[in-house]
CSV table of C-alpha atoms and ligand atoms in Angstrom, one decimal:
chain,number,residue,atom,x,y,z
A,1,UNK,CA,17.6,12.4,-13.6
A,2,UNK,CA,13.5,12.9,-13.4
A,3,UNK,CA,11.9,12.7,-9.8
A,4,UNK,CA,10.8,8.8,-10.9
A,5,UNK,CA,14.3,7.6,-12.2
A,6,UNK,CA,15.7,8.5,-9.1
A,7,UNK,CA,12.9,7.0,-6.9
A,8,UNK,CA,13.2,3.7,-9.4
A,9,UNK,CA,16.8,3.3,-8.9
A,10,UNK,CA,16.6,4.1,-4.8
A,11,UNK,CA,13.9,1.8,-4.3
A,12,UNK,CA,15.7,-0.9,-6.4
A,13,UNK,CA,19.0,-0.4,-4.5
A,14,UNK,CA,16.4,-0.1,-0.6
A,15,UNK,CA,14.7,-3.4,-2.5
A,16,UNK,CA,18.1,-5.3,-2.7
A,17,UNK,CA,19.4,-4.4,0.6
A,18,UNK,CA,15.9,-5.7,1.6
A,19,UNK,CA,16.2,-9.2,0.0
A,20,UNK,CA,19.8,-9.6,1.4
A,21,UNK,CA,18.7,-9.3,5.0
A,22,UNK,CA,15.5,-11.6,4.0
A,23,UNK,CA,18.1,-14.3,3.1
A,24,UNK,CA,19.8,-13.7,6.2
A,25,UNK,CA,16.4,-14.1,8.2
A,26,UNK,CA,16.8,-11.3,10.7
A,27,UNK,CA,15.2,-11.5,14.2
A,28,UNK,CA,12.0,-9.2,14.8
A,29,UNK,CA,11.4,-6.7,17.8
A,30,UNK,CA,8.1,-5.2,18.6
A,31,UNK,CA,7.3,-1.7,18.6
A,32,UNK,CA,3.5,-2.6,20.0
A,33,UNK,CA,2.5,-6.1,20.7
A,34,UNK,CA,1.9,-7.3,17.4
A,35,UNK,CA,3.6,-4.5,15.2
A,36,UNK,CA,6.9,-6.0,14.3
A,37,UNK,CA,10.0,-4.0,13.4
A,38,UNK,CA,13.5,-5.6,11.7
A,39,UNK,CA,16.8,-4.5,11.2
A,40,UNK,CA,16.0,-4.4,7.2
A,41,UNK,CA,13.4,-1.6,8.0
A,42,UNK,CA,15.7,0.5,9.7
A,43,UNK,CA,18.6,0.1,7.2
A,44,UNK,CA,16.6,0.5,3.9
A,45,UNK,CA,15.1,3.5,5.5
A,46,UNK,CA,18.3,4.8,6.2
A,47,UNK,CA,19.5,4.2,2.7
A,48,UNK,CA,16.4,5.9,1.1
A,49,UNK,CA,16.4,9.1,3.3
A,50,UNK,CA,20.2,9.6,2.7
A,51,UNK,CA,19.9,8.9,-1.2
A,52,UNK,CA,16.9,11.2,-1.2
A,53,UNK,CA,18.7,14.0,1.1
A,54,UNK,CA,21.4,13.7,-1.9
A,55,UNK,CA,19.6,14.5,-4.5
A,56,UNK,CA,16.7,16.8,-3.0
A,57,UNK,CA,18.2,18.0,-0.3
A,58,UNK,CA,15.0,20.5,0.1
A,59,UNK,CA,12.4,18.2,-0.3
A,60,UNK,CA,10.4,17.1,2.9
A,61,UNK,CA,10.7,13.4,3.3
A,62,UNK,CA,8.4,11.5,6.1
A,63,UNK,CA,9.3,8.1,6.6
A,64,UNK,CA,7.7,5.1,8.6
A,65,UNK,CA,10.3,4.5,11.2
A,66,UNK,CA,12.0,8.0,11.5
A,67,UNK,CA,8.9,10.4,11.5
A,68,UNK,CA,9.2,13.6,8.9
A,69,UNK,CA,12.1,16.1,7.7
A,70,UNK,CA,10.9,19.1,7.5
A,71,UNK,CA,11.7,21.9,5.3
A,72,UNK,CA,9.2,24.3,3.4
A,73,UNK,CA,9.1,22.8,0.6
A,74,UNK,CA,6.2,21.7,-1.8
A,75,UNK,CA,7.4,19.0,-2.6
A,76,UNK,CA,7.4,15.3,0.2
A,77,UNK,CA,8.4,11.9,-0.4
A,78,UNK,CA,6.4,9.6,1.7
A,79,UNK,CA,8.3,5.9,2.6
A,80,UNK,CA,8.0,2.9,3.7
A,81,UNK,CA,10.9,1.4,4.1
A,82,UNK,CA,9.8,-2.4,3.6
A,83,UNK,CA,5.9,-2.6,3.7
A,84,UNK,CA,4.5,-6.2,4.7
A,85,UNK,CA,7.3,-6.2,8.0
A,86,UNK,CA,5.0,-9.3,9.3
A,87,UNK,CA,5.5,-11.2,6.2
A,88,UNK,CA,9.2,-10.5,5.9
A,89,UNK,CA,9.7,-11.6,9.5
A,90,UNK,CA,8.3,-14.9,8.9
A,91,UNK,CA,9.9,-15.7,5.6
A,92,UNK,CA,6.6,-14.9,3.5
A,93,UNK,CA,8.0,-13.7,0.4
A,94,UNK,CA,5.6,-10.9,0.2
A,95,UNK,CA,7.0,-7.2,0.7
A,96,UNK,CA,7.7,-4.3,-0.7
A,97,UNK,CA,9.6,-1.1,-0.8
A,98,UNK,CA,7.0,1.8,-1.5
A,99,UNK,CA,8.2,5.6,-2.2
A,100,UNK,CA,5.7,8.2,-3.3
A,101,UNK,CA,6.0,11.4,-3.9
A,102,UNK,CA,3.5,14.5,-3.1
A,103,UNK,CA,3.5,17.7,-4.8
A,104,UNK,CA,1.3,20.8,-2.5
A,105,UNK,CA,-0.5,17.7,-1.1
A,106,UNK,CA,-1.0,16.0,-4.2
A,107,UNK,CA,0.4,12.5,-5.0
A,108,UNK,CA,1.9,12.3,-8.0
A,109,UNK,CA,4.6,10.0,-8.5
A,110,UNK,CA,4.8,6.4,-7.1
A,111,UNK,CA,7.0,3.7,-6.4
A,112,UNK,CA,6.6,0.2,-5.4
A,113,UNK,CA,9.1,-2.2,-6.2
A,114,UNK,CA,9.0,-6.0,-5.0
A,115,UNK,CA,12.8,-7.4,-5.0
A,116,UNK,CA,11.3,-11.1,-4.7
A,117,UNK,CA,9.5,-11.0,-8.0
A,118,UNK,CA,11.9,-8.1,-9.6
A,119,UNK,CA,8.7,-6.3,-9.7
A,120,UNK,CA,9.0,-2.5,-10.3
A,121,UNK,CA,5.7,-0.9,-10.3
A,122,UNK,CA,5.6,2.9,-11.1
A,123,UNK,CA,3.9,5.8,-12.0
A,124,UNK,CA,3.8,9.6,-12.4
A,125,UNK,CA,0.8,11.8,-13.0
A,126,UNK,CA,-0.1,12.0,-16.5
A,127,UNK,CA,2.2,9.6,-17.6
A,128,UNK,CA,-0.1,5.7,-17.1
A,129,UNK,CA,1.6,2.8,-14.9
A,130,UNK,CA,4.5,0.7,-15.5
A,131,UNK,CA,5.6,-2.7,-14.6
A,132,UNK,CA,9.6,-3.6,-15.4
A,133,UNK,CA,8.9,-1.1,-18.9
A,134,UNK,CA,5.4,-2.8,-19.6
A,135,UNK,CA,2.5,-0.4,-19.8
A,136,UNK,CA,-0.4,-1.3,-17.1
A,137,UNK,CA,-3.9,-1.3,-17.1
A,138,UNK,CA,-6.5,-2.0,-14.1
A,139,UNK,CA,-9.2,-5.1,-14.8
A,140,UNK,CA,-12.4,-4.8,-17.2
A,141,UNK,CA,-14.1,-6.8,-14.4
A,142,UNK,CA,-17.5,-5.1,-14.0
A,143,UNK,CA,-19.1,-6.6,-11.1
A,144,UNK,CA,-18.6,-7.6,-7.7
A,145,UNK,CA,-20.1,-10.9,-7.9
A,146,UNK,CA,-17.1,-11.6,-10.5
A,147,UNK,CA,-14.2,-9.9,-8.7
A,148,UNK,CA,-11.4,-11.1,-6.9
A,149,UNK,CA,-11.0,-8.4,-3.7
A,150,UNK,CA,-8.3,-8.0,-1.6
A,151,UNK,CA,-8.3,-6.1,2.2
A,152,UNK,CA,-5.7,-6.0,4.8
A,153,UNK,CA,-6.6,-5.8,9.1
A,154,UNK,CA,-3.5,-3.0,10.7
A,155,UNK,CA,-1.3,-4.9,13.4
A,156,UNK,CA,-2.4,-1.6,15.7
A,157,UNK,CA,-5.1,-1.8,17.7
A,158,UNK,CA,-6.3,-4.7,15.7
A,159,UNK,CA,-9.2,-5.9,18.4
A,160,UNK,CA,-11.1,-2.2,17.4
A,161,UNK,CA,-11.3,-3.0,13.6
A,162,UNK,CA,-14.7,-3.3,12.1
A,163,UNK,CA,-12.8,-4.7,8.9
A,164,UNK,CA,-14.0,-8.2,9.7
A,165,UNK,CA,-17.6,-7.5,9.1
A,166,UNK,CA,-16.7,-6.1,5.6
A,167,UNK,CA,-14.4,-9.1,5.2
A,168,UNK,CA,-17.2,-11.3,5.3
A,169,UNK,CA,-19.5,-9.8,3.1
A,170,UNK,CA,-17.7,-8.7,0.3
A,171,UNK,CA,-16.1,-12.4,0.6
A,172,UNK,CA,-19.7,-14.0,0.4
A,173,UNK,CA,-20.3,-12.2,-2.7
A,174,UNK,CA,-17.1,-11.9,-5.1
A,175,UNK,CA,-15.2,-14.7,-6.0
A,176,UNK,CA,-13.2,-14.1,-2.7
A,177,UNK,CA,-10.9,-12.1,-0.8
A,178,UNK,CA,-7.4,-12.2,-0.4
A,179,UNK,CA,-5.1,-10.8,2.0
A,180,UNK,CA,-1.4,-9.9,1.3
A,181,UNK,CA,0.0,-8.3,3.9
A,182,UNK,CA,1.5,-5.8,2.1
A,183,UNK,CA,-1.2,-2.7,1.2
A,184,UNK,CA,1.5,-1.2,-1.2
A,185,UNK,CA,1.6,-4.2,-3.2
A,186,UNK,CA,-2.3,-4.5,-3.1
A,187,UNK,CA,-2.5,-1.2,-4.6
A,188,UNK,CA,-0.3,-2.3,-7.2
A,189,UNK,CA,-1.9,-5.2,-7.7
A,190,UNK,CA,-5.0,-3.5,-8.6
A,191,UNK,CA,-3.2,-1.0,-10.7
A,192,UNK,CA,-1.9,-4.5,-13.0
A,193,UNK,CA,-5.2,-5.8,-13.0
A,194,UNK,CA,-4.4,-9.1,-10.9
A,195,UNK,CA,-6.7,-7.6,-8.2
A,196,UNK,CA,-10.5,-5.8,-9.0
A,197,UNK,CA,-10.6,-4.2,-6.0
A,198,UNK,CA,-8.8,-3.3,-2.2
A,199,UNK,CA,-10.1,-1.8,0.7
A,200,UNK,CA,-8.7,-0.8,4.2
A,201,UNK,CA,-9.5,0.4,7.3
A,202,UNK,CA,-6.4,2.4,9.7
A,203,UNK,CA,-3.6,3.1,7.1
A,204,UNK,CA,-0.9,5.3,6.7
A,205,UNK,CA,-0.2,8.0,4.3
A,206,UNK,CA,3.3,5.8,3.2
A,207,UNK,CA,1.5,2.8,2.8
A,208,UNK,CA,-1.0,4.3,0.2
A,209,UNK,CA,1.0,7.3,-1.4
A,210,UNK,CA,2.8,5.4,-4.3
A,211,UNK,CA,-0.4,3.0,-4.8
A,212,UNK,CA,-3.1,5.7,-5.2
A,213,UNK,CA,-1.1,6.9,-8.0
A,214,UNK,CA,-0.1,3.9,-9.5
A,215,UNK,CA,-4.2,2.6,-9.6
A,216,UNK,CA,-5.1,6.2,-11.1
A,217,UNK,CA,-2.9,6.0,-13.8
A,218,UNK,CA,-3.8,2.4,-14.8
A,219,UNK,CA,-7.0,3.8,-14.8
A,220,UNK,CA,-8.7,2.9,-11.6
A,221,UNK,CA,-10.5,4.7,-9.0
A,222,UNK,CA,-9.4,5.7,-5.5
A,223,UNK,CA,-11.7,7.4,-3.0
A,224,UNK,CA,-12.4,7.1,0.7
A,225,UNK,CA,-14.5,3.9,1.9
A,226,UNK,CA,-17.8,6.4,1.8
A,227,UNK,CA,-17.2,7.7,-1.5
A,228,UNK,CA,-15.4,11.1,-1.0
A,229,UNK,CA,-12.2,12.3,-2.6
A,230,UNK,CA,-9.3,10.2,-1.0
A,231,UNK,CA,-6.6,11.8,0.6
A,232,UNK,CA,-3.0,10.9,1.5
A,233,UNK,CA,-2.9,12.6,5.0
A,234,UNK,CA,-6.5,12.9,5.8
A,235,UNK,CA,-8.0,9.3,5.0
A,236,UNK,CA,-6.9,6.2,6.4
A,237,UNK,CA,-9.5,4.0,5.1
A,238,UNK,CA,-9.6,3.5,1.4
A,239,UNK,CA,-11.2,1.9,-1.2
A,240,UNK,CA,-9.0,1.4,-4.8
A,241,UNK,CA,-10.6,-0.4,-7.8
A,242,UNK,CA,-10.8,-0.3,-11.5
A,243,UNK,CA,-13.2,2.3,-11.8
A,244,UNK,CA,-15.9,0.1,-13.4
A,245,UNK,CA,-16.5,-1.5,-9.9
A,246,UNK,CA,-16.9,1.8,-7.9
A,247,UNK,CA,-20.4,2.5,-7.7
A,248,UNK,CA,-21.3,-0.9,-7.0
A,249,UNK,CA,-18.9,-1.3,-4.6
A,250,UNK,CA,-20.1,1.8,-2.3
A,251,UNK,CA,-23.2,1.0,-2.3
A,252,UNK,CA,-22.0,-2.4,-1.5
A,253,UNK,CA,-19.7,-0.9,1.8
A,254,UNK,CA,-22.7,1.4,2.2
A,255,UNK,CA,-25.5,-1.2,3.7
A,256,UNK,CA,-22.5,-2.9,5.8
A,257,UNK,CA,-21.9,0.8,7.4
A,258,UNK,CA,-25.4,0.4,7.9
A,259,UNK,CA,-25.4,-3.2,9.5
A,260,UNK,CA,-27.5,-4.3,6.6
A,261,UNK,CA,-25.9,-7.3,5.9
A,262,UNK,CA,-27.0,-9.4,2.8
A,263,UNK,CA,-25.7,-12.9,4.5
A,264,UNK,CA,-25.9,-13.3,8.4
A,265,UNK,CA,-22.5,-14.7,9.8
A,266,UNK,CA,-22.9,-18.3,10.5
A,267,UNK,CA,-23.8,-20.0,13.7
A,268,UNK,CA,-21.0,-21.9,15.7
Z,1,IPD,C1,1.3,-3.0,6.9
Z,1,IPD,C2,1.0,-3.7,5.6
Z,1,IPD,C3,-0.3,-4.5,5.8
Z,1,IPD,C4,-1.5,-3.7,6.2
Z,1,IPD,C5,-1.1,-2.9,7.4
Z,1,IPD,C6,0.2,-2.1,7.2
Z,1,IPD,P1,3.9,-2.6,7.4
Z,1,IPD,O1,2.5,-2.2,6.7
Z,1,IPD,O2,0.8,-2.8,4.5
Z,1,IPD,O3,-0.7,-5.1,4.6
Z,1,IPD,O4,-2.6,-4.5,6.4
Z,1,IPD,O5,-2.2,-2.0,7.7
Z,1,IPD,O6,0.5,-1.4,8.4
Z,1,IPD,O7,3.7,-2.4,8.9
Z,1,IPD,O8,4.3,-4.0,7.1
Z,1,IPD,O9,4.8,-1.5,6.8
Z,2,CA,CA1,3.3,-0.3,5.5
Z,3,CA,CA1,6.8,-0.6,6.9
């Protein structure tokens, strides 16, 4: 099997595990005040890192809820176990499982998969994105003021992120911006071209690894929110788009940056 059959069929197998505690409707814990955890997060995490141990039992593997496993080699599967926890715990069908896979540091393979929708979203290097078989391709949507944006605000530390400024901006002057809950799916969403454009502030190298791919190969852009190279490990803000949106788009984050805003927030 290649490295993205097996990461298809684990995170359909993590995916259905997922949906079968969803119907359940399993209680929350919190590992910080508003950072919620389930029992579906441990278990599909579980069931990915053993699958993945199986067949690559050299292969580094860092996971959201169990930290890394290290070995030497190149190779390291990032995963999140069930991205979108906050929607999952209150019964908003909007989650995902999300397994990439890096190569010397380089992403090249990713996995989202949506067991709601039957949603399968993949990618590898080279090869252009998939949905269930279907080839995808990001939007033709060339500027902001026709977009439709997408962001997401971290459950850590949430009362130190400057996303809302951006928010409010970029939502004055695109045709609006949604918020999923669920940056893997975002990315993926951009990647099918139901999304122009998704930016964040404070993520983690498993919520982005199988999205960055998964825009690139659909033909989209991925870089940090100030323009340089994205990477996995290094960057927790990002900006993912379909390319023809990029330039504007910077320049765009660049005067908020700069507290140049083009509308003032409105008076109470
Ligand atoms: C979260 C989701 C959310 C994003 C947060 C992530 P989790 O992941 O992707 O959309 O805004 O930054 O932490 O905690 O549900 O795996
Ligand atoms: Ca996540
Ligand atoms: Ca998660």
């Amino acid at each position: 099997m290649s490295y993205l059959e097996s990461a298809s069929e684990i995170a359909r197998e993590a995916g259905a595990l997922v949906a079968d505690y969803y119907e359940r409707r399993v209680p929350y814990e919190l590992k910080s005040e508003f950072d919620l955890v389930t029992e579906a997060d441990r278990a599909s995490e579980a069931l990915i890192i053993h699958r993945l141990r199986e067949v690559y039992p050299d292969h580094r593997i860092v996971a959201e809820e169990t930290g890394g496993h290290e070995s030497s080699s190149e190779y390291c599967w990032y995963v999140d176990p069930l991205d979108g926890t906050t929607n999952f715990a209150h019964s908003f069908p909007m989650f995902a499982v999300s397994i990439g896979l890096l190569r010397a540091g380089e992403p090249i393979l990713g996995v989202v998969y949506d067991p709601v929708r039957r949603e399968l979203f993949y990618a590898e290097r080279g090869s252009g994105a998939f949905l269930n078989n279907e080839r995808i391709r990001v939007s033709g949507v060339a500027s902001l003021n026709g977009a439709l944006a997408c962001t997401g605000f971290p459950s850590r530390k949430r009362s130190h992120d400057i996303n809302i400024h951006f928010y409010y901006q970029v939502a004055m002057a695109s045709h609006g911006v949604r918020r999923t809950g669920s940056a893997a799916l975002d990315l993926a969403y951009v990647a099918a071209g139901r999304l122009d454009l998704f930016w964040e502030f404070g993520l983690k190298p498993w919520d982005m690894a199988a999205g960055v791919v998964l825009v690139e190969e659909a033909g989209g852009r991925v870089s940090d929110m100030r323009g340089a190279p994205h990477d996995i490990i290094e960057s927790s803000h990002v900006l993912a788009d379909n390319g023809a949106l990029h330039a504007e788009t910077l320049a765009f984050m660049d005067q908020v940056f700069r507290g140049e805003y083009r509308v003032p927030l409105p008076e109470m």
